[in-house]
JSON list of N, CA and C in Angstrom, two decimals:
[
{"chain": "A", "resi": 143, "resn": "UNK", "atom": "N", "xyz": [4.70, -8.14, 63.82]},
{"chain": "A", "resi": 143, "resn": "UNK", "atom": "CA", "xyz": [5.67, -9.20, 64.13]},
{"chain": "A", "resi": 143, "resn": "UNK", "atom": "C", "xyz": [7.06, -8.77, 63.66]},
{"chain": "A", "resi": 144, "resn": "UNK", "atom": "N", "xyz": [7.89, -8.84, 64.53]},
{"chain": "A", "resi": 144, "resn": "UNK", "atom": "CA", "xyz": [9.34, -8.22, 64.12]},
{"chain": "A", "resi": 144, "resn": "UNK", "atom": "C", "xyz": [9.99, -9.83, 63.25]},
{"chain": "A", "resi": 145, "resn": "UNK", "atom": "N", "xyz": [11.06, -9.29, 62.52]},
{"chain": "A", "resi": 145, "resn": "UNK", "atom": "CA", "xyz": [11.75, -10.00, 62.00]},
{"chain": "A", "resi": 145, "resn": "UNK", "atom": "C", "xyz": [12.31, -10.88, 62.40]},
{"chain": "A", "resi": 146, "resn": "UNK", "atom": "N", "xyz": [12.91, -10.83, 63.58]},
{"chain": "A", "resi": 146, "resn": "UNK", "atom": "CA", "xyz": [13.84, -11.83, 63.90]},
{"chain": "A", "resi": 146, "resn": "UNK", "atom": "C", "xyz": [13.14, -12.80, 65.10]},
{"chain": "A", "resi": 147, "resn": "UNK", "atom": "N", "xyz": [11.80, -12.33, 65.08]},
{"chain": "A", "resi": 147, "resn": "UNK", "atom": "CA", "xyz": [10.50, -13.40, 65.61]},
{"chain": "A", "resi": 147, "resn": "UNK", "atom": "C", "xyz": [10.08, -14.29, 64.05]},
{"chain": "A", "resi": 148, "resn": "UNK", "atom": "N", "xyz": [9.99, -13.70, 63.35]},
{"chain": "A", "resi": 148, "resn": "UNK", "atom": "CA", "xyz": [9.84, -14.42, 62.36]},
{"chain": "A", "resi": 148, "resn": "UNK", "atom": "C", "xyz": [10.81, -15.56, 61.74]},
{"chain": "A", "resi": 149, "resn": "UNK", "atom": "N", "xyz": [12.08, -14.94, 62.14]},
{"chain": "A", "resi": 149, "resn": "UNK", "atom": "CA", "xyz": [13.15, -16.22, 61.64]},
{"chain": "A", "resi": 149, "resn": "UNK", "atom": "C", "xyz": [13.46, -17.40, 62.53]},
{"chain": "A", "resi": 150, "resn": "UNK", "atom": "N", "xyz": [13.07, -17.06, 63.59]},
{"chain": "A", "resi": 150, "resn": "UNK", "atom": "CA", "xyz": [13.13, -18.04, 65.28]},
{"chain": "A", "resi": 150, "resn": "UNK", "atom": "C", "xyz": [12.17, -19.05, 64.38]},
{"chain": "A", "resi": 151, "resn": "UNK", "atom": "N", "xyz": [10.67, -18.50, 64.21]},
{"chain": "A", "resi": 151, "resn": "UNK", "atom": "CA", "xyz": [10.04, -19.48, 63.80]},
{"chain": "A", "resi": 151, "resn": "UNK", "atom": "C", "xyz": [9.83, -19.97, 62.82]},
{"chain": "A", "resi": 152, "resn": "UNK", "atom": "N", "xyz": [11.01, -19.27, 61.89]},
{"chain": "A", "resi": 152, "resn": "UNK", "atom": "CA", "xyz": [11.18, -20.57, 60.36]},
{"chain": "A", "resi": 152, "resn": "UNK", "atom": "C", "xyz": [12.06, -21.47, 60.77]},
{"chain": "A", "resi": 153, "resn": "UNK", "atom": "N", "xyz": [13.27, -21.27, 61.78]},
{"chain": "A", "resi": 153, "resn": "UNK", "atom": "CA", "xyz": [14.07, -22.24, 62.50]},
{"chain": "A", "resi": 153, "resn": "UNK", "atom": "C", "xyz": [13.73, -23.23, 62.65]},
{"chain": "A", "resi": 154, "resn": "UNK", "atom": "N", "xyz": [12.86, -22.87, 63.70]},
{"chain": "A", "resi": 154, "resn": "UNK", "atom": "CA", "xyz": [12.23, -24.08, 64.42]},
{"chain": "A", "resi": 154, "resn": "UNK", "atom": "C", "xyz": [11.46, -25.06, 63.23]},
{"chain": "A", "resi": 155, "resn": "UNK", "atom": "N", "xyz": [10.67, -24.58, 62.40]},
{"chain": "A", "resi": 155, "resn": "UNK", "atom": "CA", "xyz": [9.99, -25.00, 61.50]},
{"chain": "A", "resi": 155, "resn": "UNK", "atom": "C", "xyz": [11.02, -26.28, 60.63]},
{"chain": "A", "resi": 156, "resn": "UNK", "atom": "N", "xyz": [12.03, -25.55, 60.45]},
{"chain": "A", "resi": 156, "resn": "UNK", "atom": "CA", "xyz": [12.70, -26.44, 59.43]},
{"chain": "A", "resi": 156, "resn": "UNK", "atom": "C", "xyz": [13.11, -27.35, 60.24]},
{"chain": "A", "resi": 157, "resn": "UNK", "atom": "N", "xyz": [13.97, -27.00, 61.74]},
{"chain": "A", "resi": 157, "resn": "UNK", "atom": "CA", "xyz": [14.27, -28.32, 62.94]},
{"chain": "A", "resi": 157, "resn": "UNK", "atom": "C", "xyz": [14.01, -29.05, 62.74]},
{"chain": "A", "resi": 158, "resn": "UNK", "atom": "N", "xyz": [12.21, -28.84, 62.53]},
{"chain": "A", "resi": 158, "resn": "UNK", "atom": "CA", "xyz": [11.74, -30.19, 63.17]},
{"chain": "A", "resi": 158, "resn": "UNK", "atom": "C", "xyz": [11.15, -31.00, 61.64]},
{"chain": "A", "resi": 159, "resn": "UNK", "atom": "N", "xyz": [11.35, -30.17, 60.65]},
{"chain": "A", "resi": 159, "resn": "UNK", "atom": "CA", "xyz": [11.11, -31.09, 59.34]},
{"chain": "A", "resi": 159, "resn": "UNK", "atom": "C", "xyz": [12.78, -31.93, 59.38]},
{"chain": "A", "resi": 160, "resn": "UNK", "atom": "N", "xyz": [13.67, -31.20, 59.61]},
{"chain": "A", "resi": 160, "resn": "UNK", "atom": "CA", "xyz": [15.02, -31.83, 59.74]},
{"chain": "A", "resi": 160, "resn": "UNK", "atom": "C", "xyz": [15.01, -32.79, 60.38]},
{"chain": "A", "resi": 161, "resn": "UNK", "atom": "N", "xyz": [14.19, -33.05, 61.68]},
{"chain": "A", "resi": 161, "resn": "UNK", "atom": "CA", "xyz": [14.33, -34.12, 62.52]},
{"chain": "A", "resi": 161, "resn": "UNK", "atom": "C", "xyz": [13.12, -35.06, 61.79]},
{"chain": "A", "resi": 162, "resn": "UNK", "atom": "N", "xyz": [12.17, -34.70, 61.21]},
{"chain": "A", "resi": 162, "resn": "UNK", "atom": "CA", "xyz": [11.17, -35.78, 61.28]},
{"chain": "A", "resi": 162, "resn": "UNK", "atom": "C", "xyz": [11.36, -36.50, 59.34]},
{"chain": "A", "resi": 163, "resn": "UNK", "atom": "N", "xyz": [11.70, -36.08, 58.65]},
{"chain": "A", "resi": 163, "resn": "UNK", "atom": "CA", "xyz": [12.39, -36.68, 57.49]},
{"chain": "A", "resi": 163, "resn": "UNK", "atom": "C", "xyz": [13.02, -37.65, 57.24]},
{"chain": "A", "resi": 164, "resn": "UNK", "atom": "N", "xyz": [14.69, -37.69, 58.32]},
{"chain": "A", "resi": 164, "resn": "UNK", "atom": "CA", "xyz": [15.52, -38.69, 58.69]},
{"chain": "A", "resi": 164, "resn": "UNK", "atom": "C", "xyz": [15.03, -39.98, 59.53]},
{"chain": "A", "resi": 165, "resn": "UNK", "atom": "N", "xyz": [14.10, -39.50, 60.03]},
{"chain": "A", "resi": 165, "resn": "UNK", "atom": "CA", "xyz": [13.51, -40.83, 60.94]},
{"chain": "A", "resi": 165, "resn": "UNK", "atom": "C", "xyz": [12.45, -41.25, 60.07]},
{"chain": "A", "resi": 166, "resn": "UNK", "atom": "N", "xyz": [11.37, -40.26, 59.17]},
{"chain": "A", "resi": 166, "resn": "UNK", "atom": "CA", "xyz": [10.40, -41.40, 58.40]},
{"chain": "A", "resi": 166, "resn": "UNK", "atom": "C", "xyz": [11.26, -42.20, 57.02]},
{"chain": "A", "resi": 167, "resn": "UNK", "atom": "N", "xyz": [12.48, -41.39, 57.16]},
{"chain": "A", "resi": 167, "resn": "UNK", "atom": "CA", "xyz": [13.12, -42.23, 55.92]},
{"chain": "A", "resi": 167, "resn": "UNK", "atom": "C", "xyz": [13.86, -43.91, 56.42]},
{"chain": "A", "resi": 168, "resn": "UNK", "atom": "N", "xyz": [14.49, -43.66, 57.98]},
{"chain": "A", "resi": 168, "resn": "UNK", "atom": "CA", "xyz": [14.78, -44.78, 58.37]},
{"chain": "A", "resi": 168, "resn": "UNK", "atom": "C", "xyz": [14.02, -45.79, 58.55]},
{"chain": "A", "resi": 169, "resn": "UNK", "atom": "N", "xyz": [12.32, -45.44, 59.25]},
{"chain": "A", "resi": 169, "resn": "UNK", "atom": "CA", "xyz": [12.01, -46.45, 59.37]},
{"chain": "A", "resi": 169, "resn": "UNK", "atom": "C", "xyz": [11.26, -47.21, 58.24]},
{"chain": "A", "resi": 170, "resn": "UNK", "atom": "N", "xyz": [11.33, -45.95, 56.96]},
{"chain": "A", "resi": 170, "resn": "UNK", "atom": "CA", "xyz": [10.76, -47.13, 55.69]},
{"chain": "A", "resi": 170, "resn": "UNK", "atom": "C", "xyz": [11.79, -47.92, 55.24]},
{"chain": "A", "resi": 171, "resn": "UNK", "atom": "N", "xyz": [13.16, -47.89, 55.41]},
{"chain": "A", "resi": 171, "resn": "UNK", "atom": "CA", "xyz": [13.95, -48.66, 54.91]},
{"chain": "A", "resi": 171, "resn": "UNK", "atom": "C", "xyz": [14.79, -49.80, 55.76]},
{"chain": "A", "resi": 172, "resn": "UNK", "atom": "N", "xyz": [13.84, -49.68, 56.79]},
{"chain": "A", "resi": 172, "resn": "UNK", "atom": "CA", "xyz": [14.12, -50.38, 57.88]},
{"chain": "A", "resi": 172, "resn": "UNK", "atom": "C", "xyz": [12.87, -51.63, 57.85]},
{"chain": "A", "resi": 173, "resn": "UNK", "atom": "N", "xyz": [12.22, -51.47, 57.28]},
{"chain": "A", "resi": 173, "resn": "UNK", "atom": "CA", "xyz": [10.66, -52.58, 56.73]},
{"chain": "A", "resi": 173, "resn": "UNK", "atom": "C", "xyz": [10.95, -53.00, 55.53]}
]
């Protein structure tokens, strides 16, 4: 696995912790 296959998919990895964090934090403080 080359390197910069490997960093694509820490990217993505963090994206989508980036995206899914902000929304489980809204909707607990939204209840």
């Amino acid at each position: 696995m080359k390197g910069e296959e490997l960093a694509v998919i820490w990217m993505l990895i963090a994206f989508q912790l980036f995206l899914s964090f902000p929304i489980k934090t809204y909707k607990h403080d939204s209840y």
